[in-house]
Coordinates of N, CA, C and O in Angstrom, one line a residue:
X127 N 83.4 114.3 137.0 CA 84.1 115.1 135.9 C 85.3 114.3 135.5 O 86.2 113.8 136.3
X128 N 85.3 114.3 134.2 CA 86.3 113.3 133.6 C 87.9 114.6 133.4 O 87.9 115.6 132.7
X129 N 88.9 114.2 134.1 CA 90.1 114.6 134.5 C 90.8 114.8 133.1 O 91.6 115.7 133.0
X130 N 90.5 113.9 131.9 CA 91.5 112.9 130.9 C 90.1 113.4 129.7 O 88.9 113.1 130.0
X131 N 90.6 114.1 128.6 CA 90.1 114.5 127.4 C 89.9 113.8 126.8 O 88.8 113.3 126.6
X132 N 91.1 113.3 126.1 CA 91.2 112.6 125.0 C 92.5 111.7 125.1 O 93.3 112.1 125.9
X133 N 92.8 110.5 124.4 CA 94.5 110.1 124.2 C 95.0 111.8 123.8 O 94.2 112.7 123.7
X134 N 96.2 111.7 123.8 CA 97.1 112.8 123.3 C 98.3 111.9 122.3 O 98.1 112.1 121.1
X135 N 99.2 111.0 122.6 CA 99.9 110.6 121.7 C 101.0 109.3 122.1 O 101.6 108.9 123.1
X136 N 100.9 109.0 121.3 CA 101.7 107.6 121.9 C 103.6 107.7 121.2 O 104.0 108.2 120.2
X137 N 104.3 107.0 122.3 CA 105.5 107.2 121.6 C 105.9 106.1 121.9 O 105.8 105.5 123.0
X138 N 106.5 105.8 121.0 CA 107.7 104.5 120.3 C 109.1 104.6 120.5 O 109.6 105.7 120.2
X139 N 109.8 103.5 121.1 CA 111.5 104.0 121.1 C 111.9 102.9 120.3 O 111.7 101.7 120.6
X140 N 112.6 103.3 119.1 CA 113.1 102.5 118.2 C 114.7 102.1 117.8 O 115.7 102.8 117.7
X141 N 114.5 100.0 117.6 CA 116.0 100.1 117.6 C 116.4 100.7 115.9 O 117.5 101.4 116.0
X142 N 116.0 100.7 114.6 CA 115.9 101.5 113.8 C 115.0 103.1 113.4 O 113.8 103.1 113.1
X143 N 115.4 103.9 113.5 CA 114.7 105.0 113.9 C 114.4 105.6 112.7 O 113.3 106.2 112.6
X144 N 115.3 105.6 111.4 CA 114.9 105.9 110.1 C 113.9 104.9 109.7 O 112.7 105.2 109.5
X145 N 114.1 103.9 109.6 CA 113.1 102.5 108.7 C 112.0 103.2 109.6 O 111.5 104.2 109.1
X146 N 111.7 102.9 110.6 CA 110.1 103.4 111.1 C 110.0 104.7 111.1 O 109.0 105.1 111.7
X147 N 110.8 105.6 110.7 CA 110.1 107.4 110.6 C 109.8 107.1 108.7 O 108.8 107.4 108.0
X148 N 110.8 106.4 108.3 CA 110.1 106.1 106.5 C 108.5 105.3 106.6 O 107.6 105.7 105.9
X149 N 108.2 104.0 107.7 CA 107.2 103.1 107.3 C 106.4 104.4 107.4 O 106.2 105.0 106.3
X150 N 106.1 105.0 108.6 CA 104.9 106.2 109.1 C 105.2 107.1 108.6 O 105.1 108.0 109.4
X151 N 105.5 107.6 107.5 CA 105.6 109.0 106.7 C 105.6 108.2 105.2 O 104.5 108.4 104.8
X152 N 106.0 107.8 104.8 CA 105.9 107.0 103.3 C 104.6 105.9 103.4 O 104.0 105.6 102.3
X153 N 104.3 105.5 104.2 CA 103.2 104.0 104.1 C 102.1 104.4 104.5 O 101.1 104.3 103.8
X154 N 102.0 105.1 105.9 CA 100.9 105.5 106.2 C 100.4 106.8 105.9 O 99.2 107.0 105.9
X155 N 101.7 108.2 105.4 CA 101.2 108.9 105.5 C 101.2 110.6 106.0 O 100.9 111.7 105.6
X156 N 101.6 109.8 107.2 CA 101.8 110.8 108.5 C 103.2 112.0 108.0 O 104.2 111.8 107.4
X157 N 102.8 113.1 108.6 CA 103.5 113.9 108.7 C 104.5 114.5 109.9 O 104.4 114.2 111.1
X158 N 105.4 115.3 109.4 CA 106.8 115.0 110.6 C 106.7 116.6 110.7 O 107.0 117.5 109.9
X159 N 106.0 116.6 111.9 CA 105.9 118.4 112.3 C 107.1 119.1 113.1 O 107.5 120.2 113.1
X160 N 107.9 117.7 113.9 CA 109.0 118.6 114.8 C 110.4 117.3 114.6 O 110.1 116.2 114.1
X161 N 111.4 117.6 114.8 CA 112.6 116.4 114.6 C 113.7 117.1 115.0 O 114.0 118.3 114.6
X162 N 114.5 116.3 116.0 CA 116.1 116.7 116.0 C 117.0 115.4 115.6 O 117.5 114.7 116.5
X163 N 117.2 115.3 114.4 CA 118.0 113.9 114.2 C 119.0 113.9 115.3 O 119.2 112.9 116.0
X164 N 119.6 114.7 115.4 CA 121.1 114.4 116.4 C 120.5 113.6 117.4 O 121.1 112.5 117.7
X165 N 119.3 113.8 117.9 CA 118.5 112.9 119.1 C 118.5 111.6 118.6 O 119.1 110.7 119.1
X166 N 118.0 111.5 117.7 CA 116.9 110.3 116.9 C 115.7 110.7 117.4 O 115.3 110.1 118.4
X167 N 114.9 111.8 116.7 CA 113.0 111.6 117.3 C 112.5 112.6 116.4 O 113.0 113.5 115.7
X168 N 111.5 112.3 116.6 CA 110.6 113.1 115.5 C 109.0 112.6 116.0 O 108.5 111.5 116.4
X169 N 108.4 114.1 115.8 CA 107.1 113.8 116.0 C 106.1 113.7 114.6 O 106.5 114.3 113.7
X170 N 104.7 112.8 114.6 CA 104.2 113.0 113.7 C 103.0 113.0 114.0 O 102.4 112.6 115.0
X171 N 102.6 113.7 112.6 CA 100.7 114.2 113.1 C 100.1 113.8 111.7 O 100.4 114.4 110.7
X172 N 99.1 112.8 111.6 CA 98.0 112.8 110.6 C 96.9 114.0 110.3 O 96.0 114.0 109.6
X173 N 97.3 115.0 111.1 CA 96.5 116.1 111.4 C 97.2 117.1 111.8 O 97.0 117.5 112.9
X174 N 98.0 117.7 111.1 CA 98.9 118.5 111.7 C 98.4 120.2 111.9 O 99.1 121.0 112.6
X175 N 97.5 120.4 111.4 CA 96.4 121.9 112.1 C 95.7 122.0 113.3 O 95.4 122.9 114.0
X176 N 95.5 120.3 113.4 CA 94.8 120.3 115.0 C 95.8 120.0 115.8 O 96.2 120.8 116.5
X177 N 96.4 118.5 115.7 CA 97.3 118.1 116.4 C 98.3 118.0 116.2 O 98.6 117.1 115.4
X178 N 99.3 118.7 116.8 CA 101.1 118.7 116.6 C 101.7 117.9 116.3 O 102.3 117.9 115.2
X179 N 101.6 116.7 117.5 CA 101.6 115.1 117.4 C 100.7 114.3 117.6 O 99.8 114.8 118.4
X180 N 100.4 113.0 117.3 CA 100.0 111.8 117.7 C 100.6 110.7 117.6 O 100.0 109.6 117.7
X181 N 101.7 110.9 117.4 CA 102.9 109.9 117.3 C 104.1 110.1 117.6 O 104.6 111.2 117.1
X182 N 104.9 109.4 118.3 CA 106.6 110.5 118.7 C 107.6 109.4 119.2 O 107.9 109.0 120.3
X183 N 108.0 108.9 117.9 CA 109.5 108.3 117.6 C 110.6 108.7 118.3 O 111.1 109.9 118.5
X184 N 111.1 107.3 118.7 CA 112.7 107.9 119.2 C 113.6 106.8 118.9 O 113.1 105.6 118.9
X185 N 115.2 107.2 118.5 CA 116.2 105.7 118.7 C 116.3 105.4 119.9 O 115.9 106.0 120.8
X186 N 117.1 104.2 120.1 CA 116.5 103.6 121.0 C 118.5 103.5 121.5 O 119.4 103.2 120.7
X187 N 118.6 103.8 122.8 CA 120.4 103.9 123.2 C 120.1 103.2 124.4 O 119.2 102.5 124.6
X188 N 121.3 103.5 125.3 CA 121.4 102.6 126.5 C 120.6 103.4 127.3 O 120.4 102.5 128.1
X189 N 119.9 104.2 127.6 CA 119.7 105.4 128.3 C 117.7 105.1 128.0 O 116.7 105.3 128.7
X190 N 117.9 104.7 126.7 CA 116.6 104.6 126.1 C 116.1 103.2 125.4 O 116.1 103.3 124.2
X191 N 115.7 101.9 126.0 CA 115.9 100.9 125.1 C 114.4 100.7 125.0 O 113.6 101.0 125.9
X192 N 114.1 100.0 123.7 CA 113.3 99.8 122.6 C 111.7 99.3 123.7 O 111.8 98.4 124.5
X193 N 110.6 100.1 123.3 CA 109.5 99.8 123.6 C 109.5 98.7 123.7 O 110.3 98.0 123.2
X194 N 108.4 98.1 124.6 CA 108.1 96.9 124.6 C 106.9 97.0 125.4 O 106.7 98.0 126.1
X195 N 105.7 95.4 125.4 CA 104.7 95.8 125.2 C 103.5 97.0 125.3 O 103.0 97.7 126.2
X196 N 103.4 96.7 124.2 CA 102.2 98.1 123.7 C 101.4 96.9 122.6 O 101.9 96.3 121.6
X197 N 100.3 96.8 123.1 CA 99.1 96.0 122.6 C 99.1 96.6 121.2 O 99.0 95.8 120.3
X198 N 99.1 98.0 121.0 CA 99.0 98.3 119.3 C 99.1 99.8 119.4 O 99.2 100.4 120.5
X199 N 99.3 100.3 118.3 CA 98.7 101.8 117.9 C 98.1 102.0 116.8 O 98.6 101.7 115.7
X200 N 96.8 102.6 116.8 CA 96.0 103.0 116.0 C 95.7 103.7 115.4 O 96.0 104.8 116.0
X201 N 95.3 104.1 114.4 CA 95.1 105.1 113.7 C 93.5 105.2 112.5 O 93.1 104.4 111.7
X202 N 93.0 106.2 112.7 CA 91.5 106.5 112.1 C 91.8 106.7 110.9 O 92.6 107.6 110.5
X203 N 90.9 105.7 109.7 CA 90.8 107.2 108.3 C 89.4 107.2 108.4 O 88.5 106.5 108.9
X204 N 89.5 108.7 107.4 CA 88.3 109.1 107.0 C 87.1 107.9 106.1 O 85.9 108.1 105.7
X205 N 87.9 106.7 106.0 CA 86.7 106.4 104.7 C 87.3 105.3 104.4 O 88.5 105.1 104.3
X206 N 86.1 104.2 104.0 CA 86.4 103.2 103.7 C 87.6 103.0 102.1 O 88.4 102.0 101.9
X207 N 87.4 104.0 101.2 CA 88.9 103.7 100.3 C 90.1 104.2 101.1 O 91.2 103.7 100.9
X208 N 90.0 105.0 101.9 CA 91.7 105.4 102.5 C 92.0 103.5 103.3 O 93.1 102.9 103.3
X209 N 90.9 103.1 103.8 CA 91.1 101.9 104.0 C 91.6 100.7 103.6 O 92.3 99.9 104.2
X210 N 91.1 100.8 102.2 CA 90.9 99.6 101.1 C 92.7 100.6 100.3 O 93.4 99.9 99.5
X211 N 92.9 101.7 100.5 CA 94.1 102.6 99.6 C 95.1 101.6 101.0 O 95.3 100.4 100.7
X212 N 95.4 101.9 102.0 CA 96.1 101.4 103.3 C 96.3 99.7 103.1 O 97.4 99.2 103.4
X213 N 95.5 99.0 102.7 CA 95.1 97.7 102.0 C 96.4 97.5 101.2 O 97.2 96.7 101.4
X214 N 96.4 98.6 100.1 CA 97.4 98.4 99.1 C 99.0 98.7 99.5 O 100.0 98.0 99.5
X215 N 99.0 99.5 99.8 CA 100.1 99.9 100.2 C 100.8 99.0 101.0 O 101.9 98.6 100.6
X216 N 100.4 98.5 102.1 CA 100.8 97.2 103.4 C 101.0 95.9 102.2 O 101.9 95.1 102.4
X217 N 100.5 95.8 101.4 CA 100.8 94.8 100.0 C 101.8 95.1 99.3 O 102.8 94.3 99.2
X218 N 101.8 95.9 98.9 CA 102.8 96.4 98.4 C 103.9 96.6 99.0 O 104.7 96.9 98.0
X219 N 104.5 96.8 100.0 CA 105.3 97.3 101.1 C 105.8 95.5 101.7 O 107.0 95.4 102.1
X220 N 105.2 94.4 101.6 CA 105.4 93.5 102.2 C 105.0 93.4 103.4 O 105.1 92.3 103.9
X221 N 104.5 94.4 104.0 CA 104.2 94.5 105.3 C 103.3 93.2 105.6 O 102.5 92.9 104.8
X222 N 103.7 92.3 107.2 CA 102.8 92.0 107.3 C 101.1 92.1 107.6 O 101.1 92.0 108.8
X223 N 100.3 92.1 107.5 CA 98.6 92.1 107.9 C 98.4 91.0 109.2 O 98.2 89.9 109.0
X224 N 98.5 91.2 109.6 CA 97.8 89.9 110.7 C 96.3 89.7 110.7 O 95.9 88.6 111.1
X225 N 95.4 90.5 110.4 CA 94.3 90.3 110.3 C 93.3 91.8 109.9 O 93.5 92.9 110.2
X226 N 92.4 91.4 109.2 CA 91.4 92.3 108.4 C 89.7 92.2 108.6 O 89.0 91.3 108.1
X227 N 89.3 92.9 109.4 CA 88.2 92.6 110.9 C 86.9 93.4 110.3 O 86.9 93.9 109.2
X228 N 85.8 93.4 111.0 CA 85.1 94.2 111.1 C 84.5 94.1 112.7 O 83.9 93.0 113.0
X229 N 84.6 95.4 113.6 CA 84.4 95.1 115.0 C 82.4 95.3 115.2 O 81.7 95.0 116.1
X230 N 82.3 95.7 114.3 CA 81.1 96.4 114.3 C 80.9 97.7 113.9 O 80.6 98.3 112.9
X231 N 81.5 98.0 115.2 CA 81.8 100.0 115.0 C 83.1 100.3 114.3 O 83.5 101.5 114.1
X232 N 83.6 99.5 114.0 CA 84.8 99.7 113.1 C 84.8 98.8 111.9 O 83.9 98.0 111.8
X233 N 85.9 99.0 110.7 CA 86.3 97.7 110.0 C 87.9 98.2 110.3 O 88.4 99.4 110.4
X234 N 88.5 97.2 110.4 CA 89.9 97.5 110.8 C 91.0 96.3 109.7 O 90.8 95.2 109.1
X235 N 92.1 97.2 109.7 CA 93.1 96.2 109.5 C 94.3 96.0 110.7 O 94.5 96.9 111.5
X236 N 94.6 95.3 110.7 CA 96.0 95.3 111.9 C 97.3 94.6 111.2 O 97.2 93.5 110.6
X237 N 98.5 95.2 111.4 CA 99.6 94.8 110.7 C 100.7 95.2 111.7 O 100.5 95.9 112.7
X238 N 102.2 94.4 111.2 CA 103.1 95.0 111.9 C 103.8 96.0 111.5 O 103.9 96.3 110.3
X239 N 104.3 96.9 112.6 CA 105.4 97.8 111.6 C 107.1 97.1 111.1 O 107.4 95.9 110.9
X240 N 107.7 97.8 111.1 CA 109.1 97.2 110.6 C 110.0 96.6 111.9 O 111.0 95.9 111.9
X241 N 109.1 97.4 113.0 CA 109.9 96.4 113.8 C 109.2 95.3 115.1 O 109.6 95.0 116.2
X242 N 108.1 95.2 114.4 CA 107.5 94.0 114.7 C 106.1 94.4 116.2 O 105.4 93.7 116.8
X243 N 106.2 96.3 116.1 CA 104.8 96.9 116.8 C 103.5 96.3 115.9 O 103.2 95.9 114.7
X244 N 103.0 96.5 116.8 CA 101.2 96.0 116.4 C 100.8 97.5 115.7 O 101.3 98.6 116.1
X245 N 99.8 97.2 114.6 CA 99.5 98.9 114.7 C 97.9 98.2 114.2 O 97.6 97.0 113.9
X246 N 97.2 99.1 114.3 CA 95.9 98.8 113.4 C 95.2 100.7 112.7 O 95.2 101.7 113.4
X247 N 94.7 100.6 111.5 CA 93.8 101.4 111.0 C 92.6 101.0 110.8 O 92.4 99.9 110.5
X248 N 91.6 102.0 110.8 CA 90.5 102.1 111.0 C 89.3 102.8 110.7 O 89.4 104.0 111.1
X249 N 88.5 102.6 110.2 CA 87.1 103.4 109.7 C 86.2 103.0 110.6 O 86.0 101.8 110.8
X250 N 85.4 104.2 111.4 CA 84.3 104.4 112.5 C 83.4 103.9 111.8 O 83.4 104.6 110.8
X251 N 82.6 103.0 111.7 CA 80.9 102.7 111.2 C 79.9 103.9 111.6 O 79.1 104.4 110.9
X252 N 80.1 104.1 112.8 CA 78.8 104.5 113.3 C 77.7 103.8 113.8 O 76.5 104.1 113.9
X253 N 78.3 102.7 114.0 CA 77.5 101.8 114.6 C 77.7 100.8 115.6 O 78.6 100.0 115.6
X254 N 76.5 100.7 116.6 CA 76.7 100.2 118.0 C 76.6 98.9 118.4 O 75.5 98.3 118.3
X255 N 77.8 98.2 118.8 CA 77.9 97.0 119.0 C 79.1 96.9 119.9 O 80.3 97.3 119.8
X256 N 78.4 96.1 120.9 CA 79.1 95.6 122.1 C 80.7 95.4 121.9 O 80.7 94.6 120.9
X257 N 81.7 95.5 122.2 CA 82.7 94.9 122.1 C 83.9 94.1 122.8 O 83.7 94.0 124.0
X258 N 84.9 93.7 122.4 CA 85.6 92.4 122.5 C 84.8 91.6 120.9 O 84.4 90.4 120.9
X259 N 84.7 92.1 120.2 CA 84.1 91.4 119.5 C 84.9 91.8 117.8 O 85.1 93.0 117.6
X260 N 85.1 90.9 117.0 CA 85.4 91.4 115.7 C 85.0 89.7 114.7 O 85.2 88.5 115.1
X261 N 84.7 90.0 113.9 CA 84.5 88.9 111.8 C 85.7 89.1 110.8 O 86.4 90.1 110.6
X262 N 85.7 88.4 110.4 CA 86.9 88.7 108.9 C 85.8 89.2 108.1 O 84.6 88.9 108.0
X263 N 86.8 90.1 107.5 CA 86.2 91.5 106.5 C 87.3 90.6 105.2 O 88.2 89.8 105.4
X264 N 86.7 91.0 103.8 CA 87.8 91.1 102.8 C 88.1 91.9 101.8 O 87.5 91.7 100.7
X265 N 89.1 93.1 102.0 CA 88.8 94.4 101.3 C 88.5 93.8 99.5 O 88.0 94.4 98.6
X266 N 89.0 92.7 99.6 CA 89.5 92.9 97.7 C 88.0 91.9 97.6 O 87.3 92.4 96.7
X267 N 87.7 91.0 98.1 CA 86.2 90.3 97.3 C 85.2 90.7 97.8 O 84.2 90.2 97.3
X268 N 85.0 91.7 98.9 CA 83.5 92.4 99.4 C 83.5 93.9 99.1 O 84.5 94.6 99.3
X269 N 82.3 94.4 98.5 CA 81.9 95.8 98.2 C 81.7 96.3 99.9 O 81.5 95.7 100.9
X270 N 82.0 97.8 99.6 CA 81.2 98.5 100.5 C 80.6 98.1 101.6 O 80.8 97.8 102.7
X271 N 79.2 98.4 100.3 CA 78.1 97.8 101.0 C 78.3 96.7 101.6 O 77.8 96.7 102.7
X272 N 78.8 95.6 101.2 CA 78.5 94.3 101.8 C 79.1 94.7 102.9 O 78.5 95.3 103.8
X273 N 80.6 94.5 103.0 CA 81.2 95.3 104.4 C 80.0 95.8 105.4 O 79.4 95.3 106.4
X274 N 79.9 96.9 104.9 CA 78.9 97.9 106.3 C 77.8 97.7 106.5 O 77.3 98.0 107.6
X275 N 76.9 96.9 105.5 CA 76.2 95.8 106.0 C 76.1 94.6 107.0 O 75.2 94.3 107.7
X276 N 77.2 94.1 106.8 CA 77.8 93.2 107.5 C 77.5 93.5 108.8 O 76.6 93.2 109.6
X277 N 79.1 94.7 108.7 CA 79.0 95.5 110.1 C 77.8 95.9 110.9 O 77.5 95.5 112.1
X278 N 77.0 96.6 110.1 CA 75.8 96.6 110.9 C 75.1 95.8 111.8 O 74.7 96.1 112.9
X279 N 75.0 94.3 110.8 CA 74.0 93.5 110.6 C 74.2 92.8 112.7 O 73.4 92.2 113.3
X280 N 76.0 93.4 113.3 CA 76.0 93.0 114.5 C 75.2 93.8 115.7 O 75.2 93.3 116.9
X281 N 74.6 94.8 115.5 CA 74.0 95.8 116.3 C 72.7 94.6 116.9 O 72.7 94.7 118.1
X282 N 71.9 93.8 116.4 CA 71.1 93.0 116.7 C 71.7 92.4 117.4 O 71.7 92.6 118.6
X283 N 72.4 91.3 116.9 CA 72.7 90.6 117.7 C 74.0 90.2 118.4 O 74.3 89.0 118.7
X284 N 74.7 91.4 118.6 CA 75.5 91.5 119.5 C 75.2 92.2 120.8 O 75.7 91.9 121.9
X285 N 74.2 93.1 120.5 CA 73.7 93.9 121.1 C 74.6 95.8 121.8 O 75.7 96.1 121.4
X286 N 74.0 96.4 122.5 CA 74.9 97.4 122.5 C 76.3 97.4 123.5 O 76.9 96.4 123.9
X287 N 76.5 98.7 123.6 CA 77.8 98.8 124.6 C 77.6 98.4 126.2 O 76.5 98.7 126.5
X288 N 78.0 98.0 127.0 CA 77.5 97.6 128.2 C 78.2 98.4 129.3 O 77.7 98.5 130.4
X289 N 79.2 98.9 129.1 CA 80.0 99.6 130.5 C 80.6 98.6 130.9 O 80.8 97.5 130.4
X290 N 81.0 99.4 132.2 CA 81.8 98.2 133.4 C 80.9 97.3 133.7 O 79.7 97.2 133.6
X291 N 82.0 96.6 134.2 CA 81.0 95.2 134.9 C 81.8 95.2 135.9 O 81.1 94.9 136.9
X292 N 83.1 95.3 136.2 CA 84.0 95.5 138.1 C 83.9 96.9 138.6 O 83.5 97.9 137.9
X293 N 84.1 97.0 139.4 CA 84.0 97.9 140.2 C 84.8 99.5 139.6 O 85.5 99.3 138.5
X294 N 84.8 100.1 139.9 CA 86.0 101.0 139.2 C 86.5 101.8 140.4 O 85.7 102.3 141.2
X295 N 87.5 101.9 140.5 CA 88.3 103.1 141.3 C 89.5 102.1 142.2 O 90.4 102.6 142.8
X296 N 89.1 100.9 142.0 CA 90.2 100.5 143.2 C 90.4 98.5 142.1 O 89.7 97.6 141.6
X297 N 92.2 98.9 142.5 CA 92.4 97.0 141.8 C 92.4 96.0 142.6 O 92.9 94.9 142.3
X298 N 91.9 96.2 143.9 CA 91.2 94.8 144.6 C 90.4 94.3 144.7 O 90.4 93.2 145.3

């Protein structure tokens, strides 16, 4: 029996706490369900009927200094335009892109935020392919179709999901 549901929410301690409650509420989107400025924090939810938070900002003091490594934070859209819409915006914004993927089961973008976190968004394929694995996608010279074709076209020959390969329950 699995103990652990789902992620619940990731939080960020920020040395600017406005610039990144503007990038994730103006760029991405997200909404700000709970906040005590006097703190510096605020929570946000892309989903704020289901989920309270899935994101939860803070400034960053002596008491509290600034995250540090976190591989990325993610976030789902519904559909390949909120994708290719997210595309625009990160352009328009200056934001950097570090790269624009297709994993298989995903097409992704990955960018930094303003203070130099990894983040990536993402559209589910629905389709099965092994991973550690991703191709360059390019939202502005490939349709759709080509895209999720693409994507697909790794289910052959990448083959499927494989599980563990060490042991699980112990790190020796």
């Amino acid at each position: 029996m699995a103990l652990i549901s789902n992620l619940g929410h990731v939080g960020i301690i920020c040395d600017d706490f406005l610039t990144m409650r503007d990038f994730y509420t103006r760029v991405l989107g997200l909404t700000v369900t709970d906040e005590d400025p006097d703190r510096g924090s605020c929570f946000l939810s892309a989903d704020p009927e289901n989920e309270h938070h899935e994101l939860n900002l803070g400034q960053a003091n002596e008491n509290r200094p600034r995250t540090q490594n976190v591989g990325q934070v993610s976030f789902i859209v519904p559909s390949m335009e909120a994708l290719r819409e997210l595309d625009r915006r990160f352009k328009a914004e200056g934001t950097t892109i570090l790269r624009t993927v297709t994993h298989g089961i995903s097409n992704s973008i990955y960018f930094e935020d303003p203070e130099g976190n990894v983040g990536e968004v993402y559209y589910k394929t629905g389709y099965v392919v092994k991973q550690g694995f991703s191709r360059p996608i390019d939202l502005e010279a490939q349709t759709d179709d080509d895209i999720m074709s693409f994507a697909q076209s790794f289910e052959a020959t990448e083959g499927p999901f494989q599980g563990a390969k060490l042991p699980v329950g112990s790190a020796d």
